[in-house]
PDB file of C-alpha atoms in Angstrom:
ATOM      1  CA  GLU A   1     229.284 276.422 -35.149  1.00 72.00           C
ATOM      2  CA  PRO A   2     232.954 275.813 -35.048  1.00 74.00           C
ATOM      3  CA  GLU A   3     234.090 272.305 -35.724  1.00 89.00           C
ATOM      4  CA  VAL A   4     237.034 270.086 -36.298  1.00 93.00           C
ATOM      5  CA  THR A   5     238.000 268.921 -39.703  1.00 95.00           C
ATOM      6  CA  GLN A   6     239.737 266.173 -40.993  1.00 96.00           C
ATOM      7  CA  THR A   7     241.473 265.078 -44.244  1.00 96.00           C
ATOM      8  CA  PRO A   8     241.349 262.749 -45.976  1.00 96.00           C
ATOM      9  CA  SER A   9     238.111 261.014 -44.969  1.00 94.00           C
ATOM     10  CA  HIS A  10     239.513 257.646 -46.202  1.00 96.00           C
ATOM     11  CA  GLN A  11     242.940 257.010 -47.467  1.00 97.00           C
ATOM     12  CA  VAL A  12     244.227 253.562 -48.815  1.00 97.00           C
ATOM     13  CA  THR A  13     248.011 252.997 -48.640  1.00 97.00           C
ATOM     14  CA  GLN A  14     250.444 249.959 -49.040  1.00 97.00           C
ATOM     15  CA  MET A  15     252.468 248.653 -46.233  1.00 97.00           C
ATOM     16  CA  GLY A  16     255.588 250.715 -45.695  1.00 97.00           C
ATOM     17  CA  GLN A  17     254.354 253.824 -47.116  1.00 97.00           C
ATOM     18  CA  GLU A  18     254.254 257.113 -45.327  1.00 97.00           C
ATOM     19  CA  VAL A  19     250.823 258.733 -44.408  1.00 98.00           C
ATOM     20  CA  ILE A  20     250.009 262.021 -43.374  1.00 97.00           C
ATOM     21  CA  LEU A  21     246.705 262.815 -41.808  1.00 98.00           C
ATOM     22  CA  ARG A  22     245.531 266.400 -41.424  1.00 97.00           C
ATOM     23  CA  CYS A  23     243.184 268.154 -39.162  1.00 97.00           C
ATOM     24  CA  VAL A  24     242.351 271.839 -38.612  1.00 96.00           C
ATOM     25  CA  PRO A  25     241.317 272.329 -34.794  1.00 94.00           C
ATOM     26  CA  ILE A  26     238.880 274.877 -33.681  1.00 91.00           C
ATOM     27  CA  SER A  27     240.567 278.116 -34.003  1.00 88.00           C
ATOM     28  CA  ASN A  28     240.716 279.335 -30.315  1.00 85.00           C
ATOM     29  CA  HIS A  29     241.591 275.806 -28.950  1.00 89.00           C
ATOM     30  CA  LEU A  30     244.967 275.359 -27.353  1.00 88.00           C
ATOM     31  CA  TYR A  31     244.990 271.458 -26.775  1.00 90.00           C
ATOM     32  CA  PHE A  32     245.288 269.161 -29.903  1.00 93.00           C
ATOM     33  CA  TYR A  33     244.912 265.206 -29.768  1.00 94.00           C
ATOM     34  CA  TRP A  34     244.816 262.096 -31.981  1.00 96.00           C
ATOM     35  CA  TYR A  35     242.820 259.075 -30.929  1.00 95.00           C
ATOM     36  CA  ARG A  36     242.466 255.868 -32.920  1.00 95.00           C
ATOM     37  CA  GLN A  37     239.831 253.420 -33.234  1.00 92.00           C
ATOM     38  CA  ILE A  38     240.515 249.812 -34.835  1.00 92.00           C
ATOM     39  CA  LEU A  39     237.430 248.276 -36.151  1.00 88.00           C
ATOM     40  CA  GLY A  40     235.427 246.889 -33.466  1.00 82.00           C
ATOM     41  CA  GLN A  41     237.948 247.834 -30.569  1.00 85.00           C
ATOM     42  CA  LYS A  42     237.665 251.005 -28.168  1.00 85.00           C
ATOM     43  CA  VAL A  43     238.912 254.287 -28.906  1.00 90.00           C
ATOM     44  CA  GLU A  44     242.504 254.589 -27.898  1.00 92.00           C
ATOM     45  CA  PHE A  45     244.408 257.747 -26.985  1.00 92.00           C
ATOM     46  CA  LEU A  46     247.608 258.319 -29.068  1.00 95.00           C
ATOM     47  CA  VAL A  47     248.988 261.961 -28.153  1.00 95.00           C
ATOM     48  CA  SER A  48     248.194 265.139 -27.016  1.00 92.00           C
ATOM     49  CA  PHE A  49     249.904 268.518 -27.948  1.00 92.00           C
ATOM     50  CA  TYR A  50     250.073 271.712 -26.386  1.00 89.00           C
ATOM     51  CA  ASN A  51     252.140 274.729 -26.866  1.00 88.00           C
ATOM     52  CA  ASN A  52     253.886 273.343 -29.609  1.00 90.00           C
ATOM     53  CA  GLU A  53     255.078 270.075 -27.987  1.00 93.00           C
ATOM     54  CA  ILE A  54     253.935 266.761 -27.052  1.00 94.00           C
ATOM     55  CA  SER A  55     252.253 266.844 -23.544  1.00 89.00           C
ATOM     56  CA  GLU A  56     251.658 263.057 -23.380  1.00 89.00           C
ATOM     57  CA  LYS A  57     251.665 260.016 -25.499  1.00 92.00           C
ATOM     58  CA  SER A  58     250.489 256.518 -25.164  1.00 92.00           C
ATOM     59  CA  GLU A  59     252.632 253.490 -25.835  1.00 92.00           C
ATOM     60  CA  ILE A  60     250.967 253.012 -29.157  1.00 94.00           C
ATOM     61  CA  PHE A  61     252.603 256.357 -30.359  1.00 96.00           C
ATOM     62  CA  ASP A  62     256.163 254.757 -31.073  1.00 94.00           C
ATOM     63  CA  ASP A  63     258.851 256.391 -33.407  1.00 94.00           C
ATOM     64  CA  GLN A  64     256.735 255.566 -36.234  1.00 96.00           C
ATOM     65  CA  PHE A  65     254.386 258.494 -35.395  1.00 97.00           C
ATOM     66  CA  SER A  66     254.941 262.069 -35.140  1.00 97.00           C
ATOM     67  CA  VAL A  67     252.583 265.069 -34.928  1.00 97.00           C
ATOM     68  CA  GLU A  68     253.307 268.596 -36.008  1.00 94.00           C
ATOM     69  CA  ARG A  69     251.503 272.018 -35.934  1.00 92.00           C
ATOM     70  CA  PRO A  70     253.244 273.373 -39.184  1.00 85.00           C
ATOM     71  CA  ASP A  71     251.489 276.605 -39.801  1.00 85.00           C
ATOM     72  CA  GLY A  72     249.331 277.583 -36.739  1.00 78.00           C
ATOM     73  CA  SER A  73     246.376 276.068 -37.998  1.00 86.00           C
ATOM     74  CA  ASN A  74     246.816 272.568 -39.312  1.00 93.00           C
ATOM     75  CA  PHE A  75     247.694 269.830 -36.956  1.00 96.00           C
ATOM     76  CA  THR A  76     249.040 266.724 -38.718  1.00 97.00           C
ATOM     77  CA  LEU A  77     249.663 262.999 -37.500  1.00 98.00           C
ATOM     78  CA  LYS A  78     252.380 261.172 -39.749  1.00 97.00           C
ATOM     79  CA  ILE A  79     252.820 257.484 -39.695  1.00 97.00           C
ATOM     80  CA  ARG A  80     256.404 256.941 -41.069  1.00 96.00           C
ATOM     81  CA  SER A  81     256.033 253.272 -42.388  1.00 95.00           C
ATOM     82  CA  THR A  82     252.436 252.041 -42.046  1.00 96.00           C
ATOM     83  CA  LYS A  83     251.875 248.518 -41.047  1.00 96.00           C
ATOM     84  CA  LEU A  84     248.741 246.590 -41.386  1.00 96.00           C
ATOM     85  CA  GLU A  85     247.682 246.964 -37.749  1.00 96.00           C
ATOM     86  CA  ASP A  86     247.935 250.656 -38.346  1.00 97.00           C
ATOM     87  CA  SER A  87     244.635 250.548 -40.041  1.00 97.00           C
ATOM     88  CA  ALA A  88     241.880 252.334 -38.127  1.00 97.00           C
ATOM     89  CA  MET A  89     239.902 255.381 -37.708  1.00 95.00           C
ATOM     90  CA  TYR A  90     242.020 258.302 -36.586  1.00 97.00           C
ATOM     91  CA  PHE A  91     240.166 261.019 -34.883  1.00 96.00           C
ATOM     92  CA  CYS A  92     241.441 264.504 -34.277  1.00 96.00           C
ATOM     93  CA  ALA A  93     240.192 266.366 -31.337  1.00 94.00           C
ATOM     94  CA  SER A  94     240.689 269.838 -29.801  1.00 92.00           C
ATOM     95  CA  SER A  95     239.763 271.441 -26.550  1.00 88.00           C
ATOM     96  CA  HIS A  96     240.179 274.809 -24.935  1.00 83.00           C
ATOM     97  CA  GLY A  97     241.201 273.390 -21.524  1.00 70.00           C
ATOM     98  CA  THR A  98     242.802 269.956 -20.444  1.00 63.00           C
ATOM     99  CA  SER A  99     240.470 267.005 -20.938  1.00 56.00           C
ATOM    100  CA  GLY A 100     240.921 266.586 -17.134  1.00 52.00           C
ATOM    101  CA  ALA A 101     239.416 269.905 -16.529  1.00 57.00           C
ATOM    102  CA  THR A 102     236.705 270.033 -18.868  1.00 63.00           C
ATOM    103  CA  GLY A 103     236.205 267.103 -20.867  1.00 65.00           C
ATOM    104  CA  GLU A 104     234.955 268.984 -23.774  1.00 78.00           C
ATOM    105  CA  LEU A 105     236.979 267.587 -26.287  1.00 87.00           C
ATOM    106  CA  PHE A 106     235.804 268.315 -29.835  1.00 89.00           C
ATOM    107  CA  PHE A 107     236.118 265.399 -32.257  1.00 91.00           C
ATOM    108  CA  GLY A 108     236.374 265.650 -36.035  1.00 93.00           C
ATOM    109  CA  GLU A 109     234.775 262.912 -38.202  1.00 92.00           C
ATOM    110  CA  GLY A 110     237.846 261.109 -38.410  1.00 94.00           C
ATOM    111  CA  SER A 111     240.215 259.698 -41.232  1.00 96.00           C
ATOM    112  CA  ARG A 112     239.730 255.887 -42.084  1.00 96.00           C
ATOM    113  CA  LEU A 113     243.169 254.495 -42.807  1.00 98.00           C
ATOM    114  CA  THR A 114     243.430 251.343 -44.497  1.00 97.00           C
ATOM    115  CA  VAL A 115     246.861 249.444 -44.963  1.00 97.00           C
ATOM    116  CA  LEU A 116     247.153 246.946 -47.785  1.00 96.00           C
TER     117      LEU A 116
ATOM    118  CA  ALA B   1     245.571 253.943 -14.357  1.00 73.00           C
ATOM    119  CA  GLN B   2     241.924 255.131 -14.644  1.00 84.00           C
ATOM    120  CA  SER B   3     239.710 252.795 -16.600  1.00 89.00           C
ATOM    121  CA  VAL B   4     236.176 252.365 -17.487  1.00 93.00           C
ATOM    122  CA  THR B   5     234.214 249.062 -18.349  1.00 94.00           C
ATOM    123  CA  GLN B   6     231.019 249.346 -20.207  1.00 95.00           C
ATOM    124  CA  LEU B   7     228.569 246.356 -19.743  1.00 92.00           C
ATOM    125  CA  GLY B   8     226.982 245.132 -23.027  1.00 90.00           C
ATOM    126  CA  SER B   9     228.280 245.984 -26.536  1.00 91.00           C
ATOM    127  CA  HIS B  10     224.816 246.127 -27.841  1.00 95.00           C
ATOM    128  CA  VAL B  11     221.526 247.274 -26.419  1.00 97.00           C
ATOM    129  CA  SER B  12     218.257 247.325 -27.925  1.00 97.00           C
ATOM    130  CA  VAL B  13     215.210 249.078 -26.817  1.00 97.00           C
ATOM    131  CA  SER B  14     211.896 249.909 -28.165  1.00 97.00           C
ATOM    132  CA  GLU B  15     210.774 253.417 -29.001  1.00 97.00           C
ATOM    133  CA  GLY B  16     209.623 255.069 -26.017  1.00 97.00           C
ATOM    134  CA  ALA B  17     211.098 252.643 -23.720  1.00 97.00           C
ATOM    135  CA  LEU B  18     213.541 253.556 -20.851  1.00 97.00           C
ATOM    136  CA  VAL B  19     217.554 253.604 -21.879  1.00 97.00           C
ATOM    137  CA  LEU B  20     220.016 252.190 -19.757  1.00 98.00           C
ATOM    138  CA  LEU B  21     223.691 252.026 -20.682  1.00 98.00           C
ATOM    139  CA  ARG B  22     225.906 250.796 -18.272  1.00 97.00           C
ATOM    140  CA  CYS B  23     229.656 252.017 -17.393  1.00 97.00           C
ATOM    141  CA  ASN B  24     231.725 251.245 -14.347  1.00 96.00           C
ATOM    142  CA  TYR B  25     234.923 253.088 -13.814  1.00 94.00           C
ATOM    143  CA  SER B  26     238.208 252.170 -11.820  1.00 92.00           C
ATOM    144  CA  SER B  27     240.317 255.060 -10.618  1.00 84.00           C
ATOM    145  CA  SER B  28     242.595 255.759  -7.485  1.00 79.00           C
ATOM    146  CA  VAL B  29     241.789 259.496  -7.540  1.00 79.00           C
ATOM    147  CA  PRO B  30     238.209 261.042  -7.671  1.00 79.00           C
ATOM    148  CA  PRO B  31     237.421 260.544 -11.366  1.00 86.00           C
ATOM    149  CA  TYR B  32     236.051 262.819 -14.050  1.00 88.00           C
ATOM    150  CA  LEU B  33     233.589 260.863 -16.218  1.00 92.00           C
ATOM    151  CA  PHE B  34     232.219 261.209 -19.503  1.00 93.00           C
ATOM    152  CA  TRP B  35     229.673 260.121 -21.856  1.00 96.00           C
ATOM    153  CA  TYR B  36     230.263 260.608 -25.570  1.00 95.00           C
ATOM    154  CA  VAL B  37     227.943 259.675 -28.675  1.00 95.00           C
ATOM    155  CA  GLN B  38     228.966 258.708 -32.108  1.00 91.00           C
ATOM    156  CA  TYR B  39     226.281 258.878 -34.651  1.00 90.00           C
ATOM    157  CA  PRO B  40     226.980 257.107 -37.791  1.00 84.00           C
ATOM    158  CA  ASN B  41     229.910 258.577 -39.954  1.00 78.00           C
ATOM    159  CA  GLN B  42     230.274 261.468 -37.449  1.00 82.00           C
ATOM    160  CA  GLY B  43     232.788 262.031 -34.695  1.00 84.00           C
ATOM    161  CA  LEU B  44     232.369 261.816 -31.219  1.00 89.00           C
ATOM    162  CA  GLN B  45     230.199 264.293 -29.213  1.00 91.00           C
ATOM    163  CA  LEU B  46     230.107 265.086 -25.483  1.00 90.00           C
ATOM    164  CA  LEU B  47     226.721 264.134 -24.079  1.00 94.00           C
ATOM    165  CA  LEU B  48     227.398 264.860 -20.420  1.00 94.00           C
ATOM    166  CA  LYS B  49     230.201 264.887 -17.875  1.00 91.00           C
ATOM    167  CA  TYR B  50     230.784 264.780 -14.166  1.00 91.00           C
ATOM    168  CA  THR B  51     233.716 266.427 -12.638  1.00 86.00           C
ATOM    169  CA  THR B  52     232.745 267.632  -9.049  1.00 83.00           C
ATOM    170  CA  GLY B  53     229.271 268.720  -7.206  1.00 86.00           C
ATOM    171  CA  ALA B  54     226.136 267.400  -8.150  1.00 89.00           C
ATOM    172  CA  THR B  55     226.170 263.374  -8.830  1.00 91.00           C
ATOM    173  CA  LEU B  56     223.088 263.576 -11.321  1.00 95.00           C
ATOM    174  CA  VAL B  57     224.365 265.369 -14.167  1.00 95.00           C
ATOM    175  CA  LYS B  58     222.038 266.196 -17.266  1.00 96.00           C
ATOM    176  CA  GLY B  59     223.157 266.221 -20.869  1.00 94.00           C
ATOM    177  CA  ILE B  60     221.888 266.780 -24.146  1.00 93.00           C
ATOM    178  CA  ASN B  61     219.068 265.108 -25.785  1.00 93.00           C
ATOM    179  CA  GLY B  62     217.270 264.330 -22.635  1.00 96.00           C
ATOM    180  CA  PHE B  63     220.076 262.016 -21.156  1.00 97.00           C
ATOM    181  CA  GLU B  64     221.508 262.061 -17.909  1.00 97.00           C
ATOM    182  CA  ALA B  65     223.786 260.012 -15.755  1.00 97.00           C
ATOM    183  CA  GLU B  66     224.494 259.541 -12.134  1.00 96.00           C
ATOM    184  CA  PHE B  67     227.688 259.169 -10.474  1.00 95.00           C
ATOM    185  CA  LYS B  68     227.482 256.491  -7.551  1.00 94.00           C
ATOM    186  CA  LYS B  69     230.829 256.423  -5.927  1.00 92.00           C
ATOM    187  CA  SER B  70     229.681 253.375  -3.457  1.00 92.00           C
ATOM    188  CA  GLU B  71     228.907 251.297  -6.670  1.00 94.00           C
ATOM    189  CA  THR B  72     231.657 252.736  -8.787  1.00 94.00           C
ATOM    190  CA  SER B  73     229.082 253.631 -11.527  1.00 96.00           C
ATOM    191  CA  PHE B  74     228.374 256.110 -13.922  1.00 96.00           C
ATOM    192  CA  HIS B  75     225.350 254.558 -15.842  1.00 97.00           C
ATOM    193  CA  LEU B  76     223.643 256.795 -18.729  1.00 98.00           C
ATOM    194  CA  THR B  77     219.685 256.860 -18.954  1.00 98.00           C
ATOM    195  CA  LYS B  78     217.029 258.315 -20.886  1.00 98.00           C
ATOM    196  CA  PRO B  79     213.310 257.828 -19.884  1.00 97.00           C
ATOM    197  CA  SER B  80     212.009 257.514 -23.421  1.00 97.00           C
ATOM    198  CA  ALA B  81     214.124 256.303 -26.414  1.00 97.00           C
ATOM    199  CA  HIS B  82     213.878 257.725 -29.698  1.00 96.00           C
ATOM    200  CA  MET B  83     214.661 256.712 -33.213  1.00 96.00           C
ATOM    201  CA  SER B  84     217.174 259.164 -33.350  1.00 95.00           C
ATOM    202  CA  ASP B  85     218.978 257.880 -30.113  1.00 96.00           C
ATOM    203  CA  ALA B  86     220.537 254.875 -32.359  1.00 96.00           C
ATOM    204  CA  ALA B  87     224.228 255.396 -32.053  1.00 96.00           C
ATOM    205  CA  GLU B  88     227.459 254.209 -30.554  1.00 94.00           C
ATOM    206  CA  TYR B  89     227.808 255.297 -26.568  1.00 96.00           C
ATOM    207  CA  PHE B  90     231.094 255.637 -25.121  1.00 95.00           C
ATOM    208  CA  CYS B  91     231.958 256.144 -21.355  1.00 95.00           C
ATOM    209  CA  ALA B  92     235.411 257.811 -20.588  1.00 93.00           C
ATOM    210  CA  VAL B  93     237.279 258.736 -17.543  1.00 90.00           C
ATOM    211  CA  SER B  94     239.997 261.431 -17.340  1.00 85.00           C
ATOM    212  CA  ASP B  95     243.502 259.977 -16.933  1.00 75.00           C
ATOM    213  CA  ASP B  96     245.950 260.882 -14.156  1.00 69.00           C
ATOM    214  CA  SER B  97     247.654 263.472 -16.463  1.00 68.00           C
ATOM    215  CA  GLY B  98     244.406 265.136 -17.400  1.00 67.00           C
ATOM    216  CA  TYR B  99     245.550 265.173 -20.909  1.00 71.00           C
ATOM    217  CA  ALA B 100     244.054 261.935 -22.237  1.00 81.00           C
ATOM    218  CA  LEU B 101     240.553 260.360 -22.044  1.00 87.00           C
ATOM    219  CA  ASN B 102     240.313 256.658 -21.330  1.00 88.00           C
ATOM    220  CA  PHE B 103     237.201 255.041 -23.301  1.00 91.00           C
ATOM    221  CA  GLY B 104     235.390 251.956 -22.820  1.00 92.00           C
ATOM    222  CA  LYS B 105     234.785 249.758 -25.702  1.00 90.00           C
ATOM    223  CA  GLY B 106     231.466 251.332 -26.533  1.00 93.00           C
ATOM    224  CA  THR B 107     227.538 250.320 -26.478  1.00 95.00           C
ATOM    225  CA  SER B 108     225.794 250.326 -29.588  1.00 95.00           C
ATOM    226  CA  LEU B 109     222.138 251.334 -28.928  1.00 97.00           C
ATOM    227  CA  LEU B 110     219.424 250.050 -31.196  1.00 97.00           C
ATOM    228  CA  VAL B 111     216.056 251.493 -31.239  1.00 97.00           C
ATOM    229  CA  THR B 112     213.201 249.643 -32.825  1.00 96.00           C
ATOM    230  CA  PRO B 113     209.728 250.927 -33.727  1.00 94.00           C
TER     231      PRO B 113
END
């Protein structure tokens, strides 16, 4: 069964360092998303991506964050200069249609980021 | 903006007992509502969804939910809990743009023998 895969599963970094989280969405999906979940809090929307551009982003997704689909298969989230409060589980998701239409987002297992 | 509130961060039931996880929504437009489940060390998985039509929706693993507009609720139920149902359950609503899901804080379900 097709699945969304994320790497790394866990990354520890120093404050101020750049981090890139990688995702391979399901191959025939067109919409890609990043969500995050700070420990003990709700899953929060960061950004959605369609047709090689950001379709929507939340207030969390500031200038420190960027997304890219460099080679037609990977979908990456870059945090330019990590802060302590960026420590969270980051989930990549993909869907064939918009979440509003189907809600059938397929999530990866997450990348846990720990910023020291 | 659309939002959901999940009542109870932790729910404990005995194996074989009824599972009831509560979710209330706030929406200025007819909502699209979802329940996702997260098993330990796994990603979120769609359990069921309501978009239009029948207000009682059935999902995987014997779960179902009923959309009640008058009560702005979308509670998740299962007649008989199984040990394997122990997980984190998230209610979500699609936002105005249709690109994002707004999740509740989640309810952790514990099933005891």
